[in-house]
Tab-separated table of C-alpha atoms and ligand atoms in Angstrom:
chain	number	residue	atom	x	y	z
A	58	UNK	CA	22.711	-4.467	-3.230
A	59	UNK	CA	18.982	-4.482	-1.870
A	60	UNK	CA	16.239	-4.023	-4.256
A	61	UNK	CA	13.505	-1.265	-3.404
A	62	UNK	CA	10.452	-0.917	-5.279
A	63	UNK	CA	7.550	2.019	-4.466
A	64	UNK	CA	4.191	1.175	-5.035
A	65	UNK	CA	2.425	4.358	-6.373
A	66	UNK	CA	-1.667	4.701	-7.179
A	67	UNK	CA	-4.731	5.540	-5.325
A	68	UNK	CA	-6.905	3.786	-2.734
A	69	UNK	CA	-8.201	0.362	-4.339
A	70	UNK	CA	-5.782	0.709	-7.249
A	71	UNK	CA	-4.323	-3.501	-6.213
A	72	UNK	CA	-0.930	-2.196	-4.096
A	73	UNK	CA	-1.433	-4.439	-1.236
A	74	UNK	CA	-2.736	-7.332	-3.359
A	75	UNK	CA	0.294	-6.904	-5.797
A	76	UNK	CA	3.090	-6.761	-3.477
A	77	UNK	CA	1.467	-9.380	-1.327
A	78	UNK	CA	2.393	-11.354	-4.375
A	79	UNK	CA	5.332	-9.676	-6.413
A	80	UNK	CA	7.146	-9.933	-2.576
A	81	UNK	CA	6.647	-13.516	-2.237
A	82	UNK	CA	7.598	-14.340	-5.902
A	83	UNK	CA	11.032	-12.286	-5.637
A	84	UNK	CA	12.173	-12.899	-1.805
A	85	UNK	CA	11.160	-9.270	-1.460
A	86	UNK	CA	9.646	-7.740	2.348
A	87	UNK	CA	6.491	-6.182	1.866
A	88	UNK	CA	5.954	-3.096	3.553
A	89	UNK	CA	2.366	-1.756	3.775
A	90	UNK	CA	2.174	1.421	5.782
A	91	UNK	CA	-1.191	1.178	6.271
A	92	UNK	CA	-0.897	-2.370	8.140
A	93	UNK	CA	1.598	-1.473	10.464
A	94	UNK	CA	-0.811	1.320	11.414
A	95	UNK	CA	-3.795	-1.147	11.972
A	96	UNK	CA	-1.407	-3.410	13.780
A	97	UNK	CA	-0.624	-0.323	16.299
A	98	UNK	CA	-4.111	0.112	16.431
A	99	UNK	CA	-5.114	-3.541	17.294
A	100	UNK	CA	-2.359	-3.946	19.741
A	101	UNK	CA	-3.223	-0.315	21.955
A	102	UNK	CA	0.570	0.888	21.242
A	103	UNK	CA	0.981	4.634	22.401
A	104	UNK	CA	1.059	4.828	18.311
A	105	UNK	CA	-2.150	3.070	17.367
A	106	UNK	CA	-4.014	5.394	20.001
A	107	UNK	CA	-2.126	8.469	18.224
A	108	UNK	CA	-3.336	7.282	14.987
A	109	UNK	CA	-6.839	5.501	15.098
A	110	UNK	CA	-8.918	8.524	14.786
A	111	UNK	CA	-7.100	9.894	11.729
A	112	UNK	CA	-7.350	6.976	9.843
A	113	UNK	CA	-11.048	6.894	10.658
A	114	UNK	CA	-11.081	10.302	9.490
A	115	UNK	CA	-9.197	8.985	6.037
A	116	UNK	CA	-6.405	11.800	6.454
A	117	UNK	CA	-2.790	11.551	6.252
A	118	UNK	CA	-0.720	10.501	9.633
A	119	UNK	CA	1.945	13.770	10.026
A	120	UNK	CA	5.317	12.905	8.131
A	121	UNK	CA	7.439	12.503	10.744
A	122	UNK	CA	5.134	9.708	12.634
A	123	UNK	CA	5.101	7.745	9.433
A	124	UNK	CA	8.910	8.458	8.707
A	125	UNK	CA	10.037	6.962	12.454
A	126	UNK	CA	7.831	3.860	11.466
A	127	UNK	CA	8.837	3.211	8.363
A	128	UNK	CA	12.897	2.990	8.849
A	129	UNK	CA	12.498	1.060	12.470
A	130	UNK	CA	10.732	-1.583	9.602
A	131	UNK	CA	13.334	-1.188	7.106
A	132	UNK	CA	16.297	-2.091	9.628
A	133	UNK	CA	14.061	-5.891	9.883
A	134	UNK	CA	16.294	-8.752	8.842
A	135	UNK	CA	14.020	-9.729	6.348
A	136	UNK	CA	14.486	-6.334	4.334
A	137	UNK	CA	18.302	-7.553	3.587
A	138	UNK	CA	17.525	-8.540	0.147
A	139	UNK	CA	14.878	-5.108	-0.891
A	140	UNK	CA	10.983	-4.437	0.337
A	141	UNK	CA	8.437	-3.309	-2.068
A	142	UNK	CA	7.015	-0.730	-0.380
A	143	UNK	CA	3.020	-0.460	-0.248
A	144	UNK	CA	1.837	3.073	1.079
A	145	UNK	CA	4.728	4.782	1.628
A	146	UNK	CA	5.704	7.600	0.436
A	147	UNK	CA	2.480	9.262	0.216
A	148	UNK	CA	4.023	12.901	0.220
A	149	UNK	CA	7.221	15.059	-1.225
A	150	UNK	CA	8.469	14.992	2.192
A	151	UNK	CA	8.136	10.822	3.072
A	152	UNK	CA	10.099	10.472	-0.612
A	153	UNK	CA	13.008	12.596	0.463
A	154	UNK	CA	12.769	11.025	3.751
A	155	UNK	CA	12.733	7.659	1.900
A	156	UNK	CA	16.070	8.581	-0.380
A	157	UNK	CA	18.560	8.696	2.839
A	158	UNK	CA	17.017	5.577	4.552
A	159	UNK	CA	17.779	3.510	1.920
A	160	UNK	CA	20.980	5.429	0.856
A	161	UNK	CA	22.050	4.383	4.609
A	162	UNK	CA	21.079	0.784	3.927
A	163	UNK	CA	23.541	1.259	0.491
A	164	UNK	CA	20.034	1.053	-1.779
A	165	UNK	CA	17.820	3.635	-3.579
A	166	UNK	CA	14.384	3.324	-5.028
A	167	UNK	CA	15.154	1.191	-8.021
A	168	UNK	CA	11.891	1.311	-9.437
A	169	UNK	CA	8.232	2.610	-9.120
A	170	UNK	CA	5.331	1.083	-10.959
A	171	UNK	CA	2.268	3.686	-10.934
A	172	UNK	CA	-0.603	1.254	-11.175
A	173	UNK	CA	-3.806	3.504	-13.071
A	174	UNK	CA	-7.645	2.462	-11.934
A	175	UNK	CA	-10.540	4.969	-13.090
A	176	UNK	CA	-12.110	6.442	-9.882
A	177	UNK	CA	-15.771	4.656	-9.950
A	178	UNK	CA	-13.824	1.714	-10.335
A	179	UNK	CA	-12.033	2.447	-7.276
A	180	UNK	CA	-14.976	2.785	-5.394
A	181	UNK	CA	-16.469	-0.128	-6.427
A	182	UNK	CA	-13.269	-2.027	-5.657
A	183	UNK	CA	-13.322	-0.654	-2.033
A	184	UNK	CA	-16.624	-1.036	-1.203
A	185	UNK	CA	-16.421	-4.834	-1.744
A	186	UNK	CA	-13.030	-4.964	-0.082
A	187	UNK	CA	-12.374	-7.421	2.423
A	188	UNK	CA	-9.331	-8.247	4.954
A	189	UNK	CA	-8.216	-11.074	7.358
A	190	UNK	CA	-7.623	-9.916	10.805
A	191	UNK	CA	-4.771	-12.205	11.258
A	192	UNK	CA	-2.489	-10.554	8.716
A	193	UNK	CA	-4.397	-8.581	5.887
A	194	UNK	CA	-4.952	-10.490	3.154
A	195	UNK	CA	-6.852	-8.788	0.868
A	196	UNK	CA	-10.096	-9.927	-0.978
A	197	UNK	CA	-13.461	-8.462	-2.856
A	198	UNK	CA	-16.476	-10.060	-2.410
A	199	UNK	CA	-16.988	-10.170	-6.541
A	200	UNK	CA	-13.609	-9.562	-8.146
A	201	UNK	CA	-11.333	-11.814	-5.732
A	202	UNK	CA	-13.659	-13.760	-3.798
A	203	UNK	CA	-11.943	-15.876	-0.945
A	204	UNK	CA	-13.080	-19.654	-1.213
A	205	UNK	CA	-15.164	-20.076	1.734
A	206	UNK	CA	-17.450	-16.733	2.611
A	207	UNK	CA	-15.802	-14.579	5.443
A	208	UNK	CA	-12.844	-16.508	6.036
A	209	UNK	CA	-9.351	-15.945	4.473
A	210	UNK	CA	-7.638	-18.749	2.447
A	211	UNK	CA	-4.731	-18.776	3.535
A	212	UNK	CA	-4.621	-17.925	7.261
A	213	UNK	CA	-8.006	-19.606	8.113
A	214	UNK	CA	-8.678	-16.316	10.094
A	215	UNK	CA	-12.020	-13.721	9.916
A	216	UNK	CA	-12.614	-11.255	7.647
A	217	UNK	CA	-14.072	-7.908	7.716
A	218	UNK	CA	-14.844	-4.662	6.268
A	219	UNK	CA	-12.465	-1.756	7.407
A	220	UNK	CA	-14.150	0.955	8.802
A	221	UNK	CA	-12.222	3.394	6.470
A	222	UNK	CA	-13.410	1.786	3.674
A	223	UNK	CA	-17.454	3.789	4.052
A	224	UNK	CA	-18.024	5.258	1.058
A	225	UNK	CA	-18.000	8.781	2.305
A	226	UNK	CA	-14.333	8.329	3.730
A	227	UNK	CA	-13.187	6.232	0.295
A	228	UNK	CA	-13.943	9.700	-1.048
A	229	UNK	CA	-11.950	11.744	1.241
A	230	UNK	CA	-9.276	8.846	0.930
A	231	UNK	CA	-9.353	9.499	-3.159
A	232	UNK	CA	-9.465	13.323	-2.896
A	233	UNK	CA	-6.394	13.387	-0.013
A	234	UNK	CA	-4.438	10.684	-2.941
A	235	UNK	CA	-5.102	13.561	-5.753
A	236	UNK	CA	-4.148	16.380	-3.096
A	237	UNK	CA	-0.772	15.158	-1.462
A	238	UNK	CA	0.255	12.152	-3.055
A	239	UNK	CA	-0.333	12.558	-6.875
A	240	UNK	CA	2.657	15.269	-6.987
A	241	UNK	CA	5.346	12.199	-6.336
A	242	UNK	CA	4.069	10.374	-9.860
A	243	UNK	CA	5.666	13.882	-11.365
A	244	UNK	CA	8.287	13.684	-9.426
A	245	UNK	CA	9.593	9.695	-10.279
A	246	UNK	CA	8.373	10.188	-13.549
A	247	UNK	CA	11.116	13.416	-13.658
A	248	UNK	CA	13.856	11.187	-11.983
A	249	UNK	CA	13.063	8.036	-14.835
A	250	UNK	CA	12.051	5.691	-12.333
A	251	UNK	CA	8.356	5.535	-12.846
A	252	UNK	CA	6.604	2.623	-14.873
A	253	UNK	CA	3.069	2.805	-15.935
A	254	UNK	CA	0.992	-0.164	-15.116
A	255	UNK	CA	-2.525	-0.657	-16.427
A	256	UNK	CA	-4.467	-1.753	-12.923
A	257	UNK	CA	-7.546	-2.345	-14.763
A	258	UNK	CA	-6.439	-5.637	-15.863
A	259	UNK	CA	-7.471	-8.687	-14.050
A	260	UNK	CA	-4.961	-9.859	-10.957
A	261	UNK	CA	-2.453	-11.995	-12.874
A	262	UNK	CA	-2.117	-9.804	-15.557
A	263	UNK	CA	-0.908	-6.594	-13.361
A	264	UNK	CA	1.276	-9.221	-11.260
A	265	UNK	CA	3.100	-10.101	-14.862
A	266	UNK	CA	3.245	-6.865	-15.913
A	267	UNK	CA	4.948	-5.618	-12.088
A	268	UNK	CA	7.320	-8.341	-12.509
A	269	UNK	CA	8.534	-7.369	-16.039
A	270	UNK	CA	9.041	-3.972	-14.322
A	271	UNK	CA	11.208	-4.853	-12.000
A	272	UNK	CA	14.961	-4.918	-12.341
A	273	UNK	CA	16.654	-8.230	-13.095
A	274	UNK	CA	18.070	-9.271	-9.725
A	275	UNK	CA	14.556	-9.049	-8.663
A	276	UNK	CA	12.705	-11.212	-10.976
B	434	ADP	P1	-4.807	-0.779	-2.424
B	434	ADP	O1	-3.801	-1.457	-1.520
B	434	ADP	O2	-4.151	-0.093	-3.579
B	434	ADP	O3	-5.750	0.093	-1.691
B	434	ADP	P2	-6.018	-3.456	-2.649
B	434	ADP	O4	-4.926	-4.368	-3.097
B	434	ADP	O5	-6.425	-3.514	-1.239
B	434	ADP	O6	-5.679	-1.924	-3.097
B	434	ADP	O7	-7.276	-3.746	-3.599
B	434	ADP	C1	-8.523	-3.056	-3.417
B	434	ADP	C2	-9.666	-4.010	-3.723
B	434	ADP	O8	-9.681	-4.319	-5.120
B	434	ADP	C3	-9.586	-5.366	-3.002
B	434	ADP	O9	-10.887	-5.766	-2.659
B	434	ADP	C4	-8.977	-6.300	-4.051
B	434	ADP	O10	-9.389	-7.656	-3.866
B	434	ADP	C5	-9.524	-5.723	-5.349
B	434	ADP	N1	-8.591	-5.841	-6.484
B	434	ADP	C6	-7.240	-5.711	-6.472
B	434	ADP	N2	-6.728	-5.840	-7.720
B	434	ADP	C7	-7.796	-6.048	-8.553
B	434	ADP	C8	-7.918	-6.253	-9.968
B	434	ADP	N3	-6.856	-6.251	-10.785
B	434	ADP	N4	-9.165	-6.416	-10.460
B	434	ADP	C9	-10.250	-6.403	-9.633
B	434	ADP	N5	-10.198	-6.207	-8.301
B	434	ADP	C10	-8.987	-6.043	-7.761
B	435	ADP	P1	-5.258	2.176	0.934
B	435	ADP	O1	-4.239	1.264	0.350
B	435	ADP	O2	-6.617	1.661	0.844
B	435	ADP	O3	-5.095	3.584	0.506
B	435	ADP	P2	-3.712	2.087	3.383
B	435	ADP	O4	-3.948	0.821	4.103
B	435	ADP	O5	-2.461	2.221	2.581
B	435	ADP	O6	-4.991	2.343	2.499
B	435	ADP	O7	-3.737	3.317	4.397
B	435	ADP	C1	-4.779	3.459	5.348
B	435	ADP	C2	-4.590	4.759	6.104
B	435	ADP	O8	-3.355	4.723	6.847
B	435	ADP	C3	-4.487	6.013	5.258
B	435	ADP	O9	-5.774	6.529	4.905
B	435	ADP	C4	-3.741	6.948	6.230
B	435	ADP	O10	-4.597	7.420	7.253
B	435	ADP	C5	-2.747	5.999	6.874
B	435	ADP	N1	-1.485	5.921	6.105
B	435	ADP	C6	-1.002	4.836	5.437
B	435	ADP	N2	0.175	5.126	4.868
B	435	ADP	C7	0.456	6.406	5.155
B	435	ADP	C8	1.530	7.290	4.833
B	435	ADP	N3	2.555	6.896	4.071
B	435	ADP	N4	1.471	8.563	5.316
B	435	ADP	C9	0.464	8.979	6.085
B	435	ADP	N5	-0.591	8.208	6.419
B	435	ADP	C10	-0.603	6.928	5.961
């Protein structure tokens, strides 16, 4: 049976760095909502022109937008064995969306770590943030710095600041988390599926403690 794991925790909390990593140790796809956006974006789909100015904006793309996206990537061949999914759901409606994708696909969300980071750390984490354009690889200038100034290690490619990622849209970004997306840790936590994480811990430490969360045919 495929493995599904959720992500949950705010902007800058470490849930694209983590999965980045927990997906290549376990054979896992890695799913980032927000990448598939920027990738629309880049590219000039009819999408990314329906989305660019509301993620400049730092609001939520509507549900059913993000919903349409997110199963044409789950049907992939590489999501045969499970995806950790980075960004998605961010509302009550995306997670009952999410429960009869993957019941279709004969999966379920197996687990969801909630990885905590205090809010000034957040900003400070964000505001140092940088990505490669080739695939989003993520890096902070102090905290995860990559090994040669502005270019990624492992693609060789550029990177750069998003433009979300201005302090007053971080902000907005943090308040929208608390608004529409904070409800679902509630709701896991009700269902028994949520695992606490403490994201304040250095890189490796949070990618040991993910790993221990996961179920066994994962690790
Ligand atoms: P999210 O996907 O949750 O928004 P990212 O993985 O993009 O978060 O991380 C946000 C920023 O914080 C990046 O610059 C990243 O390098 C840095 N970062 C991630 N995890 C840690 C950590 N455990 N300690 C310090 N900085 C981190
Ligand atoms: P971060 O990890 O820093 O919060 P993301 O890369 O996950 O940022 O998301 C960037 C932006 O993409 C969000 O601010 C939002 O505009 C849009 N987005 C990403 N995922 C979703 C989602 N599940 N629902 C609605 N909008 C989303």
């Amino acid at each position: 049976m495929p493995v599904y794991v959720v992500l949950l925790g705010p902007p800058g909390a470490g849930k694209g760095t983590q999965a980045g990593i927990v997906a290549k140790a376990t054979g896992l796809a890695h799913i980032s909502s927000g990448d598939l956006f920027r990738e629309h974006i880049k590219n000039q789909t009819d999408l990314g022109r329906q989305v660019d100015a509301i993620l400049k904006r730092g609001d939520l793309v509507p549900d059913d937008v993000t919903i349409a996206m997110i199963r044409e990537r789950l049907k992939q061949p590489d999501c045969a064995a499970g995806a950790v999914l980075d960004g998605f759901p961010r509302t009550p409606a995306q997670a009952q969306a999410l429960n009869g994708m993957l019941a279709e696909f004969g999966g379920k969300v197996d687990v969801v770590p909630f990885i905590q980071v205090q809010q000034d750390e957040l900003i400070s984490r964000l505001s140092g943030r940088w990505v490669c354009r080739a695939q989003g690889h993520v890096y902070h200038e102090t905290f995860n710095p990559p090994k040669t100034a502005d270019v990624c290690d492992v693609d060789g490619s550029e990177l750069y600041q998003r433009d979300d990622d201005k302090r007053e849209t971080v902000e907005k970004r943090i308040r929208v988390y608390f608004e529409q997306t904070a409800p679902l840790i509630d709701h896991y936590r009700g269902e028994g599926r949520l695992t606490e994480i403490d994201g304040a811990q250095a890189i490796a430490k949070v990618t040991e403690d993910l790993l221990k969360a996961l179920p066994e045919q994962a690790q």
